[in-house]
GROMACS .gro file of C-alpha atoms in nm:
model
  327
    1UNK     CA    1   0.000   0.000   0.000
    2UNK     CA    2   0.152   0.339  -0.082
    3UNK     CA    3   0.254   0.602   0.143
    4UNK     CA    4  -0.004   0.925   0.162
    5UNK     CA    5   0.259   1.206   0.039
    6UNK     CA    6   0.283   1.566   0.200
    7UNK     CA    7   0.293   1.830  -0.097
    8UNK     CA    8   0.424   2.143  -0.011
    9UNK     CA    9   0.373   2.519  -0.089
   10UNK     CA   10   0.619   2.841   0.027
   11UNK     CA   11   0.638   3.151  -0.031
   12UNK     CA   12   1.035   3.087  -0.052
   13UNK     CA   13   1.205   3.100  -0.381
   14UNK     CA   14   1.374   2.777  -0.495
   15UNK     CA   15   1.191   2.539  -0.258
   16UNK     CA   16   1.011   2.398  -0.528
   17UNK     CA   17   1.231   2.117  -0.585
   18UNK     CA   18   1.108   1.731  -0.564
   19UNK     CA   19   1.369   1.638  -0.364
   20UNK     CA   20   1.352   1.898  -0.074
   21UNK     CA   21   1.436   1.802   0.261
   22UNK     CA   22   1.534   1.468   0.107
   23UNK     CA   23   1.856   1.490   0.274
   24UNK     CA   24   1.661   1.468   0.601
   25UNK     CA   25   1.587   1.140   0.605
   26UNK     CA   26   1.801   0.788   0.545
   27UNK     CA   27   1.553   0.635   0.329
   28UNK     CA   28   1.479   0.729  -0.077
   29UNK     CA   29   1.225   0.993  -0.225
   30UNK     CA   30   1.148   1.160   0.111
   31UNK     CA   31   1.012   0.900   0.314
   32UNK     CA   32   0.975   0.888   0.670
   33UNK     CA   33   0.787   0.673   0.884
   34UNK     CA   34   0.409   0.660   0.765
   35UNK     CA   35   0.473   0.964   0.523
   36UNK     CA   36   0.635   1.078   0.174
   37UNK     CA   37   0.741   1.416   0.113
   38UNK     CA   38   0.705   1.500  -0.232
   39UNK     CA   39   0.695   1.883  -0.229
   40UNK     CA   40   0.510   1.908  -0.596
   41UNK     CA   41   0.284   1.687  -0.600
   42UNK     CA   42  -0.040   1.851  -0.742
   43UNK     CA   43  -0.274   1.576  -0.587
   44UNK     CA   44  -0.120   1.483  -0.213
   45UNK     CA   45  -0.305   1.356   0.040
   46UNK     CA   46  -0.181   1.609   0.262
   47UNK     CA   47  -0.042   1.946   0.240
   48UNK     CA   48   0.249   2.175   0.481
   49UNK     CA   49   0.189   2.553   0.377
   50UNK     CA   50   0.562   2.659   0.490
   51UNK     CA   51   0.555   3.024   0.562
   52UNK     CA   52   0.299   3.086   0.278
   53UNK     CA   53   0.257   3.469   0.286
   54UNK     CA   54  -0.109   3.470   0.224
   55UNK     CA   55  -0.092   3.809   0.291
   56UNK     CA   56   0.102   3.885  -0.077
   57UNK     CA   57  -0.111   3.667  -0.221
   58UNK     CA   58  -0.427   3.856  -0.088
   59UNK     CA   59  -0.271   4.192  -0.158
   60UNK     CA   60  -0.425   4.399  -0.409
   61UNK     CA   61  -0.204   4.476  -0.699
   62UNK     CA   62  -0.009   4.790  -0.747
   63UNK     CA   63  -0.106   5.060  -0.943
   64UNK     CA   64  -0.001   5.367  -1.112
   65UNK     CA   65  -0.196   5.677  -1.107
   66UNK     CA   66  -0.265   5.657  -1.414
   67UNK     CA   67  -0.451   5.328  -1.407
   68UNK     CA   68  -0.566   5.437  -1.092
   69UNK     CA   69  -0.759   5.711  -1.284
   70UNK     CA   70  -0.891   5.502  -1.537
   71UNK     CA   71  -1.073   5.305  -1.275
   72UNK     CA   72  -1.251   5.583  -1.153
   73UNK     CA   73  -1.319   5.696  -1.546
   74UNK     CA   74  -1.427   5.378  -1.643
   75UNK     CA   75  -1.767   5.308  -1.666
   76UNK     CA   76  -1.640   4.915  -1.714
   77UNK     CA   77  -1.738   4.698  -1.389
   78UNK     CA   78  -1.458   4.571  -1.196
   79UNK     CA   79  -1.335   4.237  -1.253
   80UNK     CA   80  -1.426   4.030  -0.885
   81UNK     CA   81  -1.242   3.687  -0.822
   82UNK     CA   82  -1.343   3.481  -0.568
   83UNK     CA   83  -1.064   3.431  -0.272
   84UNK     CA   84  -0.971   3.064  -0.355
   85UNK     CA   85  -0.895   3.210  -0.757
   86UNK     CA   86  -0.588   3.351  -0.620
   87UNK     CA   87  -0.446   3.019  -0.445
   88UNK     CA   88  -0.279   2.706  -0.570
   89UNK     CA   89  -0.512   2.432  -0.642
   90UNK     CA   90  -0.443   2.235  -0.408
   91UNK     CA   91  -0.550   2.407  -0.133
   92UNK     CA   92  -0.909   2.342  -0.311
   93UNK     CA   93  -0.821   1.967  -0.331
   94UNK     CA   94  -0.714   1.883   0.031
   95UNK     CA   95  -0.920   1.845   0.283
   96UNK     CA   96  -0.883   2.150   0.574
   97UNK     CA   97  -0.795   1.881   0.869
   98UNK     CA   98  -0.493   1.773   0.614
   99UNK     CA   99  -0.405   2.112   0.550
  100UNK     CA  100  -0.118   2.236   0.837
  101UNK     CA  101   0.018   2.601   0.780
  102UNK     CA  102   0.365   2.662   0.983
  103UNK     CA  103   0.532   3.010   0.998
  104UNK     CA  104   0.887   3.019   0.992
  105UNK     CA  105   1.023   3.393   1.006
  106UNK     CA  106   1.074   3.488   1.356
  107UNK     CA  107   0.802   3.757   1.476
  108UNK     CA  108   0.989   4.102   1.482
  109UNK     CA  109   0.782   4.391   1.559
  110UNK     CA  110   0.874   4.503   1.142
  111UNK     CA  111   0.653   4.193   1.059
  112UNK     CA  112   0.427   4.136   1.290
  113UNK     CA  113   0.081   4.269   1.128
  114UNK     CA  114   0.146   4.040   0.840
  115UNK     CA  115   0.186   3.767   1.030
  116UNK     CA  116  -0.069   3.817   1.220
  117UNK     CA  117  -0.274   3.856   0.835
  118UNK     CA  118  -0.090   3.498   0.759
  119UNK     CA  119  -0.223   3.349   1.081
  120UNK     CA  120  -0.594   3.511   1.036
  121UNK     CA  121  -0.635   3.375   0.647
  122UNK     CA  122  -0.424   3.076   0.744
  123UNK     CA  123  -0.717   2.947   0.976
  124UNK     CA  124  -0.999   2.982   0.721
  125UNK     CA  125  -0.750   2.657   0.496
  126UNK     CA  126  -0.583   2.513   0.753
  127UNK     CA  127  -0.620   2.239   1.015
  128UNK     CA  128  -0.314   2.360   1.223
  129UNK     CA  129  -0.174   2.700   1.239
  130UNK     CA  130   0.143   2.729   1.440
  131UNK     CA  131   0.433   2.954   1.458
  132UNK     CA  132   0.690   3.067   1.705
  133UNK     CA  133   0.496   3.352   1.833
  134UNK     CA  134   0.282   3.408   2.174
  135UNK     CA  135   0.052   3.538   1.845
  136UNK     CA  136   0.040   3.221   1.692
  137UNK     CA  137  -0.291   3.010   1.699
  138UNK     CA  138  -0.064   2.733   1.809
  139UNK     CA  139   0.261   2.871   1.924
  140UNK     CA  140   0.576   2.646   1.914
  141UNK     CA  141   0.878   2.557   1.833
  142UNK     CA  142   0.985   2.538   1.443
  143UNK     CA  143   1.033   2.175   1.368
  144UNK     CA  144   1.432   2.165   1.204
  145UNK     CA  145   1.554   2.195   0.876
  146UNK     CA  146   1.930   2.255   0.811
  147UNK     CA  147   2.180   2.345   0.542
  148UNK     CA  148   2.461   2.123   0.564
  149UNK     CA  149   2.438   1.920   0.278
  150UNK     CA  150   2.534   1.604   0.420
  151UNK     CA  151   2.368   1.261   0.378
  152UNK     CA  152   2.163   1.202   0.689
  153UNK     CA  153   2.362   0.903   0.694
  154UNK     CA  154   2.692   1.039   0.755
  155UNK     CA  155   2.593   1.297   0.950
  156UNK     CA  156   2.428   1.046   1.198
  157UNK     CA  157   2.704   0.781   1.161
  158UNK     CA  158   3.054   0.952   1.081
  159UNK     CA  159   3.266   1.045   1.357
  160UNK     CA  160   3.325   1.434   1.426
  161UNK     CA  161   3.568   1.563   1.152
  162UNK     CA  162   3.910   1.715   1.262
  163UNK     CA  163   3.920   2.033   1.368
  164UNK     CA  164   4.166   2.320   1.210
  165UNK     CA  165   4.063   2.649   1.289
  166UNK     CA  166   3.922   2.828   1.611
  167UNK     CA  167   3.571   2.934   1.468
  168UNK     CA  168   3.357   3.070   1.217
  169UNK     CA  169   3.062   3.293   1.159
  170UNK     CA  170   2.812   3.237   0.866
  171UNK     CA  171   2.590   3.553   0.831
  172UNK     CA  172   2.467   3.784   0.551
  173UNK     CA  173   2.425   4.152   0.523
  174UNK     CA  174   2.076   4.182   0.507
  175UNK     CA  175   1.971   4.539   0.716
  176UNK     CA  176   1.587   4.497   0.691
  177UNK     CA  177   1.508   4.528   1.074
  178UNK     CA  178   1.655   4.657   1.386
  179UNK     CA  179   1.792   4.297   1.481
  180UNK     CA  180   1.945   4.289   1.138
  181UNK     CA  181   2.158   4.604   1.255
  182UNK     CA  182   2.234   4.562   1.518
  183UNK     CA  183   2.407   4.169   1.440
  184UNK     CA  184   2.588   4.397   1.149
  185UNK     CA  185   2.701   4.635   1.400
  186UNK     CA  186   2.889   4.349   1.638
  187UNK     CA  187   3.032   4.235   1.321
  188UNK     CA  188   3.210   4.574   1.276
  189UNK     CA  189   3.320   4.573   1.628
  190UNK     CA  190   3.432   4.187   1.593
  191UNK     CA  191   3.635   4.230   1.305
  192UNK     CA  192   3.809   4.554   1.455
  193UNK     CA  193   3.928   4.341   1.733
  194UNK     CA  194   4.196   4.089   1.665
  195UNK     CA  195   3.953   3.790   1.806
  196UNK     CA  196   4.040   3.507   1.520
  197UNK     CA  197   3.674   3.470   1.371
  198UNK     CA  198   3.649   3.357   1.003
  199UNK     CA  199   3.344   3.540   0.830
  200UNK     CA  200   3.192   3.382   0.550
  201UNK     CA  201   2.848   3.556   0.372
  202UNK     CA  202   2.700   3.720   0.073
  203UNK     CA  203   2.605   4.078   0.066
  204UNK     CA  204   2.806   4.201   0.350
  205UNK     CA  205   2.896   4.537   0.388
  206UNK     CA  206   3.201   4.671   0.222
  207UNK     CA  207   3.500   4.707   0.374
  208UNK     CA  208   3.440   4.330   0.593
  209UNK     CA  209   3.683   4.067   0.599
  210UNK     CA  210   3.569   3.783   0.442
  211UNK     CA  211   3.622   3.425   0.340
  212UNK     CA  212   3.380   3.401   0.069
  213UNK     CA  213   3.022   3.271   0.024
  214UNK     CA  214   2.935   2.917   0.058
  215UNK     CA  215   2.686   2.674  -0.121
  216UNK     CA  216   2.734   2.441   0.130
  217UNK     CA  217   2.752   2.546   0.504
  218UNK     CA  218   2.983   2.255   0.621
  219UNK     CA  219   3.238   2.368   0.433
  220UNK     CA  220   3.275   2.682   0.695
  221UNK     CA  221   3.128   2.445   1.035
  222UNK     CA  222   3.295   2.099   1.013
  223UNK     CA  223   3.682   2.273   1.003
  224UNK     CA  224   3.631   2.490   1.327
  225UNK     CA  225   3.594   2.397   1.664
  226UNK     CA  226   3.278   2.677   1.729
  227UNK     CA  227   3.079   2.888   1.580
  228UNK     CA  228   2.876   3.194   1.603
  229UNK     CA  229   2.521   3.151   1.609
  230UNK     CA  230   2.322   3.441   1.627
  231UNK     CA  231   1.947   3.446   1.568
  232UNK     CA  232   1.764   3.742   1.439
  233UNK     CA  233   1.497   3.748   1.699
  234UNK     CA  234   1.576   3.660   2.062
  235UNK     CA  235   1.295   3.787   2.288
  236UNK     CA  236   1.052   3.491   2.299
  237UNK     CA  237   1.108   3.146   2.433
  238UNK     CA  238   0.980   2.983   2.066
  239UNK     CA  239   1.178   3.050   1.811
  240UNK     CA  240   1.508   2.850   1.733
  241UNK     CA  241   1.669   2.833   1.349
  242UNK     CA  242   1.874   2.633   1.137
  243UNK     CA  243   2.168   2.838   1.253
  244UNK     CA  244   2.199   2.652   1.592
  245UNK     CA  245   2.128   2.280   1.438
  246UNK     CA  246   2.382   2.362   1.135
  247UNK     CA  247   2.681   2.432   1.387
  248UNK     CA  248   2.588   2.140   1.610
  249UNK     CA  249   2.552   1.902   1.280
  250UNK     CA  250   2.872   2.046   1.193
  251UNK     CA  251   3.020   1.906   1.527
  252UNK     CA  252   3.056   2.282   1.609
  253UNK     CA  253   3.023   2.382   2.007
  254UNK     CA  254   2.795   2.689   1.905
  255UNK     CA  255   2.822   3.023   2.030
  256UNK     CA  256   2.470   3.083   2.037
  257UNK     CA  257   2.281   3.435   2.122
  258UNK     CA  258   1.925   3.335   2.077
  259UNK     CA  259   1.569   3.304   2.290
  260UNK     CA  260   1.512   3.069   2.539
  261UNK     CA  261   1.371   2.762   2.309
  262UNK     CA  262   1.738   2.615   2.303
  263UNK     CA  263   1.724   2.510   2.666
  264UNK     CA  264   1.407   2.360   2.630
  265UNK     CA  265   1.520   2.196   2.293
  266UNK     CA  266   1.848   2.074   2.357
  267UNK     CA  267   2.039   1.901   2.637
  268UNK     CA  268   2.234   2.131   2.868
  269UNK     CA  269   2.596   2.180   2.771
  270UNK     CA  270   2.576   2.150   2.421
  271UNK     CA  271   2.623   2.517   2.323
  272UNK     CA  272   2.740   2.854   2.517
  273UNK     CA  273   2.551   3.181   2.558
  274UNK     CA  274   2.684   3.437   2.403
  275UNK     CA  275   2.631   3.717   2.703
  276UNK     CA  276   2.543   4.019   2.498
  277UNK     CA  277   2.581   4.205   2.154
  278UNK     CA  278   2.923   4.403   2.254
  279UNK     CA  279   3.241   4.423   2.390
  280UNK     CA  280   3.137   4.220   2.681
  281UNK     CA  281   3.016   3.960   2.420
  282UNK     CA  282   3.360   4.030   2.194
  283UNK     CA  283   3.569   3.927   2.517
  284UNK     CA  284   3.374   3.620   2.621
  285UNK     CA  285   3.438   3.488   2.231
  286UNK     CA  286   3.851   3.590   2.267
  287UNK     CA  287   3.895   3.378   2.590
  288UNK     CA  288   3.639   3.036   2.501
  289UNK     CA  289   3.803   3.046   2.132
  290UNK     CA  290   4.166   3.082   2.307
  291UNK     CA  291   4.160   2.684   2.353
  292UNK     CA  292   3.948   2.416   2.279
  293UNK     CA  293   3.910   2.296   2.574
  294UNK     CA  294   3.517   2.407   2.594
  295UNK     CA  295   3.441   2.207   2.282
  296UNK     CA  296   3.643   1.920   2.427
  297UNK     CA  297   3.453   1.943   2.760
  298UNK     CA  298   3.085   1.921   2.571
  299UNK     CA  299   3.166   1.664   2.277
  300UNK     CA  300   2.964   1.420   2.466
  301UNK     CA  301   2.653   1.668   2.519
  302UNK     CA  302   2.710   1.785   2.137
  303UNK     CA  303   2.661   1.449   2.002
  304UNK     CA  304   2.330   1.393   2.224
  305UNK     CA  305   2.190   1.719   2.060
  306UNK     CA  306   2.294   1.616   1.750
  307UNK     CA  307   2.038   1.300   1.761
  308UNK     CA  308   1.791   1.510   1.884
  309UNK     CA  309   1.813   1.759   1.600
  310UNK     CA  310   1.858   1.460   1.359
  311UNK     CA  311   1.575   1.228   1.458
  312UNK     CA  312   1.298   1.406   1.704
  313UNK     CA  313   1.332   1.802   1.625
  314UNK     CA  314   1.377   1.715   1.227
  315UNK     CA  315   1.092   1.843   0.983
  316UNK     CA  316   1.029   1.505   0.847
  317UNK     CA  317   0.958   1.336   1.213
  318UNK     CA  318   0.733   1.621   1.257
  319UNK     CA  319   0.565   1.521   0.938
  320UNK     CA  320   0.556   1.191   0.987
  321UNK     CA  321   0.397   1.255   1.355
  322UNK     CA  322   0.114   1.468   1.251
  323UNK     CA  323   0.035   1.236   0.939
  324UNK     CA  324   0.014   0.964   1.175
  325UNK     CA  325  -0.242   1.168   1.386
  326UNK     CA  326  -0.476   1.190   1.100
  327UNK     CA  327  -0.492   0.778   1.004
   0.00000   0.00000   0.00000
């Protein structure tokens, strides 16, 4: 008897691809437990709207004056569509109970009346709205996705790789919000103090020392002993990203400066605070990168978080576990 499959719809570019999250699991084609993830499908038996931004697709178009004029000129009726015309079709084909909606973007105060949009139209289609918000119909923790592309084999088998250099920071320039400035801001102040952190990222601002951008981000983890891990929203005790289970997959002891959803997601010991966004926080980086004993100390506590990540906080378990609640 065949697997029911979980299509999939974002409002991310590029995530369109049959095989995503395929990585994620050991066995072929996206399969996981009682469930197949095949992110196109047009006729699945169930359906994950990943931070589908109803709210664009609701939006009314833009206009220029002069259409804008025209309208009012025109003695033409306006064209109506009906709310479901301006959806994929399978929302139309799934049932609602099948349908689960999960927000990823962290709620900063920048975005929080569209989300708060997503979540309203998200209930009228969806079974289960959840996102890592108090604001959330359902709030909680972001099952895991990550970007080291590694076979879920390897990275649940192979030992840790050696370690060459002291650490690393993956991050990108991206200014949108006051969080996003203020992570660019310790940057400056990091690389004007002589603390050895490699920087690798796209779009960062002139003038920063860099070691290029990366397609795959275990190619700037697996070498170092830690890595800097800093979230773009840490005031609420939900949200946790990719950039805390990439270092630990990496076999990284992360430097983390996030919310308080890590302690409740992950054993303790398995990554370090990061005290603040300044020279307090530059000084506590110089003297845990000065040796490795820190990493050496929590290898045993990284490699229990790195099972959770891989086979309870993963996307596909989370999947699998709210297909199964449906048969």
């Amino acid at each position: 008897m065949p697997l029911p499959v979980v299509g999939m719809l974002s409002s991310y570019g590029g995530l369109t691809q049959c095989d995503w999250l395929w990585k994620q699991t050991p066995q072929p084609f996206g399969v996981w437990g009682n469930m197949q993830l095949h992110a196109p499908d047009p006729q699945p038996d169930y359906l994950l709207l990943y931070q589908f931004n109803f709210h664009e697709r609701f939006a009314p178009p833009r206009r220029s004056k002069i259409q804008r004029l025209r309208d009012v000129l025109s003695l033409a009726k306006p064209k109506t569509t009906n709310a479901i015309d301006k959806l994929p079709p399978q929302l139309s084909q799934v049932p609602k109970e099948h349908t689960a909606f999960l927000l990823r973007e962290p709620p900063l105060p920048e975005v929080r009346y569209q989300n708060l949009l997503n979540y309203a139209y998200a209930r009228d289609y969806c079974g289960y709205v959840s996102g890592p918000d108090d604001s959330a119909p359902v709030p909680a923790y972001m099952p895991a996705i990550w970007y080291v592309n590694v076979s879920f084999r390897e990275l649940n088998e192979a030992p840790p790789p050696e370690k060459h250099s002291p650490c690393s920071w993956i991050t990108s320039g991206i200014n949108r919000t006051e969080s996003h400035r203020q992570r660019l801001a310790f940057l400056q102040q990091l690389q004007e103090s002589d603390v050895p952190v490699e920087v690798y990222g796209r779009d960062l601002p002139p003038g920063t020392r860099t070691a290029g951008e990366l397609s795959n981000k275990w190619s700037g983890m697996a070498p170092y002993t830690y890595n800097l891990a800093i979230e773009n929203f840490a005031d609420n005790n939900w949200y946790a990203s990719e950039k805390l289970w990439d270092a630990l997959l990496a076999w990284c002891l992360p430097i983390y400066y996030g919310g308080g959803a890590a302690d409740k997601l992950l054993p303790p010991g398995s990554f370090l605070r990061l005290p603040s966004l300044d020279e307090k926080g530059i000084e506590y980086i110089r003297e845990v990168t000065a040796s490795p004993d820190a990493w050496i100390e929590a290898k045993d506590a990284i490699a229990e978080a790195r099972q959770v990540i891989l086979h309870k906080l993963n996307l596909m378990n989370w999947l699998s576990e709210w297909v199964g609640s449906k048969e």
